[in-house]
Amino acid sequence: MPLYADRTLIIGTENAFKIGPHIVRVEFQGTPVIKMNLGEPDFSAPPWVKNEVIRNIEQDNAHYCDPKGIFTFRTAIANQVNATRGLDVTPEHVCVFPGGKPSIGFAQQIYCNPGDEVIYPSPGFPIYESFIKYVDAVPVPLHLREDYNFTFTPRQLERRITPNTKLIILNFPSNPTGGVATKDQLHAIADIILSKCRPDVRVYSDEIYENIIFDGQRHFSIAAVPGMQKRTIISSGLSKSFAWTGGRVGYAVLPTVAEADIFKKMNINYFSCIPPYNQEGAREALENPESGPWMDAMAATFEKRRDAILDKLTAIDGVTCQKPGGAFYLFPNIAKMCERLGAFEAFERMPPKVKQAASPSTLFQMFALYEHKVAVLDRRSFGAIGTENMHFLRLSIAADLETLEEGIRRIAAAGDDVDGFRRFVEKGENLYE
Ligand code: PMP
């Protein structure tokens, strides 16, 4: 009998974390790595959030609490979601989690039977695709189109909907591309869902980047389209909006109270509750009037970096890049750079083990890290199915401009280092993973 259950071997991972030990290894050899792999703002949470956490710890608010989330925080979430999306949800529709991530897997476990189809964006947050296989559902990637600023057309979605569709995952502003669908696009997408899907098909709308949005746009949620709230799970959290990734506070607003209570039951089974002192800090974040301007200032900083770095990135021979409308990532197309380096031929010569788990842009990712000391992530890190001809990188701009400029210089140097690349792949070490 095998040691592990089959599903254990299927679950994927998140390379932003997985590349960490490689970075440690490279830095151990003496040169600091420019880390453009990280998906977390390089800010620290506002003082009113930290102070509220400290105050609560000092008051010993550190015991078990409501597994659904403390009532004061759920009330703040319902108020924020209603104010920003014109909805009418109650605190009972809300469930709190340790971050935005857990509700992705929970939603798939809660709604999907084996064989049900999950439509999800690719490139997209890797946990979407990872969990689909784990719950034995069928992955139906919806490939975001570079020529549509990494959104998709209603027709693309329509073609993927079948009687087996159970869950449709959306993520705007998007990780890894920064793509933002317009209000009109979301209306058109909602029209397709309302007309083609049974009422029990759920939309999981991952809106964790809702407050990091550029060019004067405002976040629009598909749940705000008439008829959609009762089909949509709105997911968000504090990690990105308040630069509080280690606080581990996220939440979802469910279409019905009954569904929120099922998510609560998952919480009870997995972790009982989320630290109450952090929930009080999160409540303060949502309620404090200084938070709005604070988030706007952070988003403005990301927008300035985007503009400065985009120009430098696209000046590299063989690199093109769409202008992201939100989040803090750039997602350049490096196909021509891979070609110049000979990455396609090198990849073709790789043993099957490497070919199965990597791509030409993976070879570039590892080369850039080991030989040019810059950490970026490859296309496959954001959904692998059907991506054989796609050659991109994700660069995080969550660092100061000087660091980012140095990172771009190193990427450019790696892109020109044809001999170095050949030697690296011939050596055959650290080519993937
Ligand atoms: N969704 C998306 C699209 C993300 O990018 C992330 C974090 N990188 C998450 C969810 C998870 O966020 P958290 O750290 O709050 O679990």
Tab-separated table of C-alpha atoms and ligand atoms in Angstrom:
chain	number	residue	atom	x	y	z
A	1	MET	CA	0.000	0.000	0.000
A	2	PRO	CA	1.463	3.428	-0.881
A	3	LEU	CA	2.384	5.782	1.922
A	4	TYR	CA	0.467	8.734	0.506
A	5	ALA	CA	-3.108	9.033	-0.668
A	6	ASP	CA	-3.318	9.762	-4.403
A	7	ARG	CA	-4.617	13.291	-3.919
A	8	THR	CA	-1.562	14.184	-1.825
A	9	LEU	CA	0.604	13.648	-4.868
A	10	ILE	CA	-1.625	15.786	-7.072
A	11	ILE	CA	-1.835	18.977	-5.075
A	12	GLY	CA	0.318	21.749	-6.523
A	13	THR	CA	2.185	24.538	-4.796
A	14	GLU	CA	2.972	28.228	-4.947
A	15	ASN	CA	6.363	28.840	-6.494
A	16	ALA	CA	6.662	32.285	-4.907
A	17	PHE	CA	7.313	30.316	-1.712
A	18	LYS	CA	8.965	27.313	-3.318
A	19	ILE	CA	11.774	29.330	-4.889
A	20	GLY	CA	12.778	30.564	-1.394
A	21	PRO	CA	15.345	27.813	-0.639
A	22	HIS	CA	17.008	28.426	-4.027
A	23	ILE	CA	17.371	32.101	-3.142
A	24	VAL	CA	18.878	31.161	0.216
A	25	ARG	CA	21.336	28.862	-1.553
A	26	VAL	CA	22.381	31.561	-4.031
A	27	GLU	CA	22.765	34.181	-1.309
A	28	PHE	CA	24.791	31.742	0.774
A	29	GLN	CA	27.393	31.901	-2.022
A	30	GLY	CA	27.829	35.569	-1.225
A	31	THR	CA	25.775	37.765	-3.588
A	32	PRO	CA	22.461	39.243	-2.474
A	33	VAL	CA	19.562	38.411	-4.791
A	34	ILE	CA	17.154	41.060	-6.073
A	35	LYS	CA	13.821	39.536	-5.098
A	36	MET	CA	11.173	40.279	-7.683
A	37	ASN	CA	9.378	37.045	-6.843
A	38	LEU	CA	7.516	38.184	-3.756
A	39	GLY	CA	3.775	38.810	-3.730
A	40	GLU	CA	3.661	41.139	-0.771
A	41	PRO	CA	3.726	44.913	-0.453
A	42	ASP	CA	7.017	46.313	0.834
A	43	PHE	CA	5.137	48.568	3.269
A	44	SER	CA	4.362	48.014	6.897
A	45	ALA	CA	0.789	47.891	8.151
A	46	PRO	CA	-0.565	51.257	9.347
A	47	PRO	CA	0.165	52.123	13.008
A	48	TRP	CA	-3.536	52.169	13.974
A	49	VAL	CA	-3.776	48.514	12.936
A	50	LYS	CA	-0.669	47.484	14.854
A	51	ASN	CA	-1.706	49.454	17.935
A	52	GLU	CA	-5.117	47.832	17.984
A	53	VAL	CA	-3.520	44.378	17.822
A	54	ILE	CA	-1.141	45.243	20.660
A	55	ARG	CA	-3.960	46.734	22.753
A	56	ASN	CA	-6.005	43.548	22.304
A	57	ILE	CA	-3.134	41.271	23.192
A	58	GLU	CA	-2.498	43.333	26.323
A	59	GLN	CA	-6.155	42.952	27.249
A	60	ASP	CA	-5.751	39.191	26.871
A	61	ASN	CA	-8.110	39.020	23.892
A	62	ALA	CA	-6.271	35.863	22.915
A	63	HIS	CA	-8.652	32.986	23.465
A	64	TYR	CA	-10.930	30.921	21.254
A	65	CYS	CA	-13.555	33.029	19.528
A	66	ASP	CA	-16.400	32.716	17.004
A	67	PRO	CA	-15.194	30.332	14.248
A	68	LYS	CA	-17.060	32.424	11.694
A	69	GLY	CA	-15.155	35.534	12.743
A	70	ILE	CA	-15.829	37.933	15.617
A	71	PHE	CA	-19.081	39.818	15.186
A	72	THR	CA	-17.582	43.329	15.287
A	73	PHE	CA	-15.187	42.455	12.443
A	74	ARG	CA	-17.867	40.723	10.364
A	75	THR	CA	-20.017	43.830	10.811
A	76	ALA	CA	-17.158	46.037	9.587
A	77	ILE	CA	-16.678	43.744	6.568
A	78	ALA	CA	-20.394	43.783	5.679
A	79	ASN	CA	-20.418	47.588	5.969
A	80	GLN	CA	-17.295	47.957	3.799
A	81	VAL	CA	-18.549	45.533	1.148
A	82	ASN	CA	-21.977	47.211	1.044
A	83	ALA	CA	-20.482	50.703	0.823
A	84	THR	CA	-18.010	49.837	-1.937
A	85	ARG	CA	-20.251	47.571	-4.014
A	86	GLY	CA	-23.757	48.890	-3.373
A	87	LEU	CA	-24.887	45.601	-1.802
A	88	ASP	CA	-27.013	44.700	1.166
A	89	VAL	CA	-25.186	41.809	2.856
A	90	THR	CA	-25.341	41.133	6.606
A	91	PRO	CA	-22.562	40.094	9.004
A	92	GLU	CA	-24.099	36.611	8.862
A	93	HIS	CA	-23.122	36.348	5.175
A	94	VAL	CA	-19.480	36.837	6.117
A	95	CYS	CA	-16.923	34.230	7.115
A	96	VAL	CA	-13.385	35.098	8.218
A	97	PHE	CA	-10.300	33.020	7.375
A	98	PRO	CA	-6.566	33.084	8.053
A	99	GLY	CA	-5.859	35.002	4.829
A	100	GLY	CA	-7.483	35.191	1.434
A	101	LYS	CA	-6.124	31.789	0.488
A	102	PRO	CA	-8.120	29.240	2.555
A	103	SER	CA	-11.484	30.056	0.983
A	104	ILE	CA	-10.105	29.063	-2.448
A	105	GLY	CA	-9.646	25.441	-1.394
A	106	PHE	CA	-12.705	25.473	0.829
A	107	ALA	CA	-14.913	26.718	-2.013
A	108	GLN	CA	-13.739	23.833	-4.182
A	109	GLN	CA	-14.252	21.285	-1.414
A	110	ILE	CA	-17.666	22.729	-0.569
A	111	TYR	CA	-19.128	23.117	-4.054
A	112	CYS	CA	-17.405	20.562	-6.291
A	113	ASN	CA	-18.045	16.876	-6.663
A	114	PRO	CA	-15.571	14.757	-8.650
A	115	GLY	CA	-16.060	15.505	-12.329
A	116	ASP	CA	-17.497	18.977	-11.833
A	117	GLU	CA	-15.778	21.592	-13.935
A	118	VAL	CA	-13.988	24.629	-12.554
A	119	ILE	CA	-13.301	27.499	-14.926
A	120	TYR	CA	-10.364	29.578	-13.727
A	121	PRO	CA	-8.063	32.261	-15.091
A	122	SER	CA	-4.686	31.249	-16.455
A	123	PRO	CA	-2.306	32.853	-15.813
A	124	GLY	CA	-3.828	33.008	-12.355
A	125	PHE	CA	-3.078	32.508	-8.693
A	126	PRO	CA	-1.609	28.973	-8.619
A	127	ILE	CA	-3.811	27.732	-5.796
A	128	TYR	CA	-6.862	27.788	-8.093
A	129	GLU	CA	-5.458	25.089	-10.389
A	130	SER	CA	-3.738	23.237	-7.562
A	131	PHE	CA	-6.950	22.600	-5.627
A	132	ILE	CA	-9.063	21.658	-8.643
A	133	LYS	CA	-7.053	18.484	-9.088
A	134	TYR	CA	-7.043	17.820	-5.345
A	135	VAL	CA	-10.858	17.715	-5.196
A	136	ASP	CA	-10.944	15.606	-8.373
A	137	ALA	CA	-12.782	18.285	-10.309
A	138	VAL	CA	-11.933	19.084	-13.919
A	139	PRO	CA	-9.728	22.100	-14.614
A	140	VAL	CA	-11.003	24.331	-17.415
A	141	PRO	CA	-8.411	27.079	-17.876
A	142	LEU	CA	-9.639	30.370	-19.225
A	143	HIS	CA	-6.546	31.795	-20.873
A	144	LEU	CA	-6.292	35.495	-20.302
A	145	ARG	CA	-5.446	37.321	-23.477
A	146	GLU	CA	-2.392	39.505	-23.695
A	147	ASP	CA	-4.076	41.517	-26.464
A	148	TYR	CA	-7.026	42.182	-24.117
A	149	ASN	CA	-4.786	43.461	-21.355
A	150	PHE	CA	-4.972	40.073	-19.694
A	151	THR	CA	-8.731	39.918	-19.471
A	152	PHE	CA	-10.979	37.668	-21.552
A	153	THR	CA	-13.936	38.037	-23.852
A	154	PRO	CA	-17.476	36.960	-22.885
A	155	ARG	CA	-17.337	34.591	-25.871
A	156	GLN	CA	-14.239	32.858	-24.433
A	157	LEU	CA	-16.112	32.232	-21.211
A	158	GLU	CA	-19.262	31.108	-22.985
A	159	ARG	CA	-17.336	28.472	-24.920
A	160	ARG	CA	-16.093	26.942	-21.663
A	161	ILE	CA	-19.442	26.684	-19.894
A	162	THR	CA	-20.994	23.216	-19.971
A	163	PRO	CA	-23.723	21.468	-17.947
A	164	ASN	CA	-20.880	20.298	-15.649
A	165	THR	CA	-19.618	23.778	-14.835
A	166	LYS	CA	-19.811	24.320	-11.079
A	167	LEU	CA	-17.437	27.091	-10.192
A	168	ILE	CA	-16.109	30.067	-12.142
A	169	ILE	CA	-13.116	31.811	-10.626
A	170	LEU	CA	-12.437	35.454	-11.434
A	171	ASN	CA	-9.617	37.640	-10.172
A	172	PHE	CA	-9.481	41.356	-10.941
A	173	PRO	CA	-7.152	43.145	-10.387
A	174	SER	CA	-5.256	40.034	-11.248
A	175	ASN	CA	-2.250	38.196	-9.944
A	176	PRO	CA	0.058	37.708	-11.902
A	177	THR	CA	-0.803	40.105	-14.712
A	178	GLY	CA	-2.316	43.166	-13.036
A	179	GLY	CA	-5.163	42.921	-15.572
A	180	VAL	CA	-8.385	44.699	-14.626
A	181	ALA	CA	-11.703	44.025	-16.349
A	182	THR	CA	-13.816	47.121	-16.898
A	183	LYS	CA	-17.312	47.531	-15.499
A	184	ASP	CA	-18.730	46.969	-18.993
A	185	GLN	CA	-16.716	43.783	-19.418
A	186	LEU	CA	-17.915	42.470	-16.061
A	187	HIS	CA	-21.499	43.252	-17.024
A	188	ALA	CA	-21.050	41.295	-20.252
A	189	ILE	CA	-19.429	38.393	-18.356
A	190	ALA	CA	-22.292	38.434	-15.834
A	191	ASP	CA	-24.841	38.360	-18.674
A	192	ILE	CA	-23.262	35.148	-19.949
A	193	ILE	CA	-23.252	33.593	-16.487
A	194	LEU	CA	-26.854	34.607	-15.791
A	195	SER	CA	-28.085	33.256	-19.103
A	196	LYS	CA	-25.930	30.112	-19.465
A	197	CYS	CA	-25.353	28.781	-15.953
A	198	ARG	CA	-27.717	27.076	-13.547
A	199	PRO	CA	-28.455	29.151	-10.423
A	200	ASP	CA	-26.320	26.776	-8.331
A	201	VAL	CA	-23.159	27.597	-10.283
A	202	ARG	CA	-20.987	29.839	-8.136
A	203	VAL	CA	-18.625	32.619	-9.104
A	204	TYR	CA	-15.618	32.887	-6.809
A	205	SER	CA	-14.535	36.487	-7.245
A	206	ASP	CA	-11.081	36.951	-5.763
A	207	GLU	CA	-10.904	40.678	-5.085
A	208	ILE	CA	-7.902	40.722	-2.791
A	209	TYR	CA	-6.239	43.493	-4.863
A	210	GLU	CA	-9.382	45.667	-4.796
A	211	ASN	CA	-7.550	48.651	-3.311
A	212	ILE	CA	-4.463	48.550	-5.538
A	213	ILE	CA	-5.810	49.957	-8.745
A	214	PHE	CA	-4.346	52.601	-11.066
A	215	ASP	CA	-5.126	55.301	-13.614
A	216	GLY	CA	-8.056	56.708	-11.650
A	217	GLN	CA	-10.076	53.506	-12.052
A	218	ARG	CA	-12.340	52.307	-9.256
A	219	HIS	CA	-12.735	48.688	-8.300
A	220	PHE	CA	-15.897	47.103	-9.636
A	221	SER	CA	-17.142	43.751	-8.369
A	222	ILE	CA	-19.143	41.366	-10.522
A	223	ALA	CA	-21.350	40.899	-7.432
A	224	ALA	CA	-22.619	44.445	-8.044
A	225	VAL	CA	-24.267	43.435	-11.331
A	226	PRO	CA	-27.988	42.922	-10.633
A	227	GLY	CA	-28.691	39.226	-10.053
A	228	MET	CA	-25.059	38.312	-9.364
A	229	GLN	CA	-24.750	38.746	-5.600
A	230	LYS	CA	-26.740	35.600	-4.982
A	231	ARG	CA	-24.302	33.629	-7.166
A	232	THR	CA	-21.041	35.256	-6.108
A	233	ILE	CA	-18.535	34.601	-3.356
A	234	ILE	CA	-16.609	37.819	-2.815
A	235	SER	CA	-13.183	37.071	-1.400
A	236	SER	CA	-10.827	39.679	-0.029
A	237	GLY	CA	-8.545	40.336	2.891
A	238	LEU	CA	-5.993	42.474	4.613
A	239	SER	CA	-2.793	41.002	3.140
A	240	LYS	CA	-2.466	43.298	0.159
A	241	SER	CA	-4.695	46.285	1.006
A	242	PHE	CA	-2.981	46.840	4.345
A	243	ALA	CA	0.424	45.293	3.624
A	244	TRP	CA	-0.338	42.764	6.340
A	245	THR	CA	0.481	39.390	4.790
A	246	GLY	CA	1.683	38.003	8.121
A	247	GLY	CA	-1.494	39.058	9.933
A	248	ARG	CA	-3.300	36.223	8.134
A	249	VAL	CA	-6.702	37.807	7.964
A	250	GLY	CA	-8.996	37.349	4.984
A	251	TYR	CA	-12.696	36.877	4.495
A	252	ALA	CA	-15.436	35.929	2.092
A	253	VAL	CA	-18.962	37.186	1.661
A	254	LEU	CA	-21.200	34.287	0.721
A	255	PRO	CA	-24.365	34.430	-1.375
A	256	THR	CA	-26.450	33.012	1.500
A	257	VAL	CA	-26.133	32.698	5.262
A	258	ALA	CA	-26.428	28.908	4.913
A	259	GLU	CA	-23.315	28.874	2.694
A	260	ALA	CA	-21.437	31.105	5.135
A	261	ASP	CA	-22.252	28.563	7.843
A	262	ILE	CA	-20.804	25.730	5.751
A	263	PHE	CA	-17.559	27.681	5.426
A	264	LYS	CA	-17.685	28.210	9.186
A	265	LYS	CA	-17.954	24.442	9.611
A	266	MET	CA	-14.771	24.049	7.562
A	267	ASN	CA	-13.065	26.563	9.859
A	268	ILE	CA	-14.139	24.526	12.879
A	269	ASN	CA	-12.684	21.398	11.322
A	270	TYR	CA	-9.397	22.957	10.227
A	271	PHE	CA	-8.355	25.663	12.695
A	272	SER	CA	-11.269	26.540	15.029
A	273	CYS	CA	-10.890	30.295	14.731
A	274	ILE	CA	-8.660	33.154	13.651
A	275	PRO	CA	-6.689	35.038	16.364
A	276	PRO	CA	-9.193	37.534	17.822
A	277	TYR	CA	-6.539	40.228	18.398
A	278	ASN	CA	-5.694	40.189	14.695
A	279	GLN	CA	-9.375	40.378	13.805
A	280	GLU	CA	-9.697	43.470	16.016
A	281	GLY	CA	-6.711	44.968	14.187
A	282	ALA	CA	-8.392	44.141	10.887
A	283	ARG	CA	-11.661	45.679	12.083
A	284	GLU	CA	-9.763	48.836	12.948
A	285	ALA	CA	-8.193	48.807	9.468
A	286	LEU	CA	-11.610	48.723	7.811
A	287	GLU	CA	-13.155	51.327	10.117
A	288	ASN	CA	-10.427	53.913	10.668
A	289	PRO	CA	-10.988	56.954	8.405
A	290	GLU	CA	-7.224	57.262	7.850
A	291	SER	CA	-7.134	53.903	6.088
A	292	GLY	CA	-8.577	55.166	2.781
A	293	PRO	CA	-5.882	57.810	2.196
A	294	TRP	CA	-3.231	55.369	3.447
A	295	MET	CA	-4.221	52.753	0.852
A	296	ASP	CA	-4.448	55.411	-1.882
A	297	ALA	CA	-0.899	56.526	-1.104
A	298	MET	CA	0.389	52.952	-1.288
A	299	ALA	CA	-1.389	52.365	-4.607
A	300	ALA	CA	0.035	55.652	-5.969
A	301	THR	CA	3.541	54.444	-5.086
A	302	PHE	CA	2.964	51.190	-6.971
A	303	GLU	CA	1.606	53.149	-9.927
A	304	LYS	CA	4.732	55.352	-10.078
A	305	ARG	CA	6.955	52.284	-9.953
A	306	ARG	CA	4.906	50.601	-12.647
A	307	ASP	CA	5.478	53.542	-14.984
A	308	ALA	CA	9.180	53.823	-14.241
A	309	ILE	CA	9.899	50.099	-14.509
A	310	LEU	CA	7.675	49.367	-17.484
A	311	ASP	CA	9.719	51.685	-19.706
A	312	LYS	CA	13.000	50.112	-18.630
A	313	LEU	CA	11.634	46.596	-19.023
A	314	THR	CA	10.261	47.094	-22.518
A	315	ALA	CA	13.550	48.708	-23.547
A	316	ILE	CA	15.127	45.232	-23.231
A	317	ASP	CA	15.487	43.632	-26.634
A	318	GLY	CA	12.921	40.857	-27.044
A	319	VAL	CA	10.658	41.889	-24.153
A	320	THR	CA	7.144	43.298	-24.456
A	321	CYS	CA	4.816	44.037	-21.593
A	322	GLN	CA	1.229	45.164	-21.114
A	323	LYS	CA	0.565	48.019	-18.734
A	324	PRO	CA	-1.071	46.551	-15.634
A	325	GLY	CA	-4.144	48.358	-14.312
A	326	GLY	CA	-3.701	47.195	-10.719
A	327	ALA	CA	-1.914	44.917	-8.221
A	328	PHE	CA	1.897	45.152	-8.100
A	329	TYR	CA	3.175	42.878	-10.825
A	330	LEU	CA	4.436	43.139	-14.387
A	331	PHE	CA	3.958	40.176	-16.681
A	332	PRO	CA	6.362	40.551	-19.608
A	333	ASN	CA	6.323	38.357	-22.673
A	334	ILE	CA	9.886	37.037	-23.061
A	335	ALA	CA	9.382	34.733	-26.060
A	336	LYS	CA	11.889	36.621	-28.231
A	337	MET	CA	14.419	36.779	-25.431
A	338	CYS	CA	14.088	33.013	-24.910
A	339	GLU	CA	14.633	32.548	-28.626
A	340	ARG	CA	17.770	34.708	-28.613
A	341	LEU	CA	19.194	32.735	-25.689
A	342	GLY	CA	18.491	29.434	-27.393
A	343	ALA	CA	16.075	28.472	-24.584
A	344	PHE	CA	13.646	26.726	-26.924
A	345	GLU	CA	16.273	24.393	-28.364
A	346	ALA	CA	17.774	23.838	-24.927
A	347	PHE	CA	14.358	22.939	-23.571
A	348	GLU	CA	13.720	20.493	-26.389
A	349	ARG	CA	16.899	18.639	-25.440
A	350	MET	CA	15.929	18.364	-21.769
A	351	PRO	CA	15.186	14.945	-20.226
A	352	PRO	CA	11.466	14.105	-19.877
A	353	LYS	CA	11.588	14.754	-16.113
A	354	VAL	CA	12.516	18.408	-16.713
A	355	LYS	CA	10.171	18.781	-19.660
A	356	GLN	CA	7.200	17.656	-17.624
A	357	ALA	CA	7.767	20.147	-14.875
A	358	ALA	CA	9.334	23.087	-16.660
A	359	SER	CA	9.256	25.309	-19.734
A	360	PRO	CA	11.739	27.563	-21.567
A	361	SER	CA	10.758	30.416	-19.251
A	362	THR	CA	11.481	28.142	-16.267
A	363	LEU	CA	15.019	27.680	-17.598
A	364	PHE	CA	15.301	31.456	-17.837
A	365	GLN	CA	13.933	31.866	-14.309
A	366	MET	CA	16.551	29.515	-12.862
A	367	PHE	CA	19.372	30.964	-14.993
A	368	ALA	CA	18.467	34.515	-13.957
A	369	LEU	CA	18.485	33.462	-10.303
A	370	TYR	CA	21.637	31.345	-10.204
A	371	GLU	CA	23.803	33.277	-12.648
A	372	HIS	CA	22.446	36.852	-12.535
A	373	LYS	CA	21.058	36.950	-8.987
A	374	VAL	CA	17.573	38.142	-9.726
A	375	ALA	CA	14.518	36.160	-8.607
A	376	VAL	CA	11.492	36.192	-10.921
A	377	LEU	CA	8.763	33.627	-11.582
A	378	ASP	CA	8.018	31.774	-14.800
A	379	ARG	CA	4.694	31.402	-16.634
A	380	ARG	CA	4.077	27.912	-15.288
A	381	SER	CA	4.033	29.218	-11.753
A	382	PHE	CA	0.579	30.598	-12.564
A	383	GLY	CA	-1.188	27.599	-14.033
A	384	ALA	CA	0.489	25.030	-16.255
A	385	ILE	CA	-2.299	23.447	-18.282
A	386	GLY	CA	-2.197	24.411	-21.962
A	387	THR	CA	0.668	26.877	-21.583
A	388	GLU	CA	3.315	25.151	-23.732
A	389	ASN	CA	3.584	28.068	-26.143
A	390	MET	CA	3.427	30.810	-23.561
A	391	HIS	CA	6.647	32.462	-22.447
A	392	PHE	CA	6.255	35.028	-19.718
A	393	LEU	CA	7.681	36.079	-16.369
A	394	ARG	CA	6.061	37.657	-13.367
A	395	LEU	CA	7.997	40.498	-11.792
A	396	SER	CA	6.850	41.905	-8.503
A	397	ILE	CA	7.352	45.663	-8.096
A	398	ALA	CA	7.090	45.466	-4.319
A	399	ALA	CA	10.507	46.997	-3.705
A	400	ASP	CA	12.039	50.486	-3.916
A	401	LEU	CA	12.804	51.919	-7.344
A	402	GLU	CA	16.562	51.606	-7.037
A	403	THR	CA	16.271	47.890	-6.252
A	404	LEU	CA	13.794	47.360	-9.071
A	405	GLU	CA	16.037	49.160	-11.564
A	406	GLU	CA	18.927	46.939	-10.566
A	407	GLY	CA	16.626	43.923	-11.002
A	408	ILE	CA	15.761	45.032	-14.531
A	409	ARG	CA	19.463	45.536	-15.342
A	410	ARG	CA	20.131	41.971	-14.201
A	411	ILE	CA	17.253	40.582	-16.288
A	412	ALA	CA	18.622	42.472	-19.311
A	413	ALA	CA	22.107	41.103	-18.646
A	414	ALA	CA	20.730	37.567	-18.344
A	415	GLY	CA	18.857	38.035	-21.635
A	416	ASP	CA	22.120	38.941	-23.389
A	417	ASP	CA	24.228	36.221	-21.813
A	418	VAL	CA	23.909	33.577	-24.523
A	419	ASP	CA	27.132	31.773	-23.582
A	420	GLY	CA	26.327	31.838	-19.903
A	421	PHE	CA	22.893	30.376	-20.598
A	422	ARG	CA	24.379	27.578	-22.696
A	423	ARG	CA	26.879	26.724	-19.958
A	424	PHE	CA	24.128	26.814	-17.318
A	425	VAL	CA	21.862	24.369	-19.135
A	426	GLU	CA	24.779	22.136	-20.075
A	427	LYS	CA	25.760	21.886	-16.439
A	428	GLY	CA	22.245	20.554	-15.919
A	429	GLU	CA	21.818	21.643	-12.296
A	430	ASN	CA	18.993	23.731	-10.855
A	431	LEU	CA	17.080	23.810	-14.115
A	432	TYR	CA	13.648	23.694	-12.548
A	433	GLU	CA	11.681	23.384	-9.266
B	1	PMP	N1	-5.564	35.531	-4.095
B	1	PMP	C1	-4.635	36.119	-4.849
B	1	PMP	C2	-4.986	36.473	-6.243
B	1	PMP	C3	-3.364	36.372	-4.345
B	1	PMP	O1	-2.439	36.944	-5.117
B	1	PMP	C4	-3.067	36.007	-3.024
B	1	PMP	C5	-1.696	36.228	-2.398
B	1	PMP	N2	-0.632	36.261	-3.223
B	1	PMP	C6	-4.070	35.391	-2.274
B	1	PMP	C7	-5.298	35.170	-2.828
B	1	PMP	C8	-3.835	34.906	-0.872
B	1	PMP	O2	-3.710	35.929	0.020
B	1	PMP	P1	-3.402	35.662	1.553
B	1	PMP	O3	-1.957	35.873	1.738
B	1	PMP	O4	-4.252	36.681	2.265
B	1	PMP	O5	-3.829	34.286	1.896
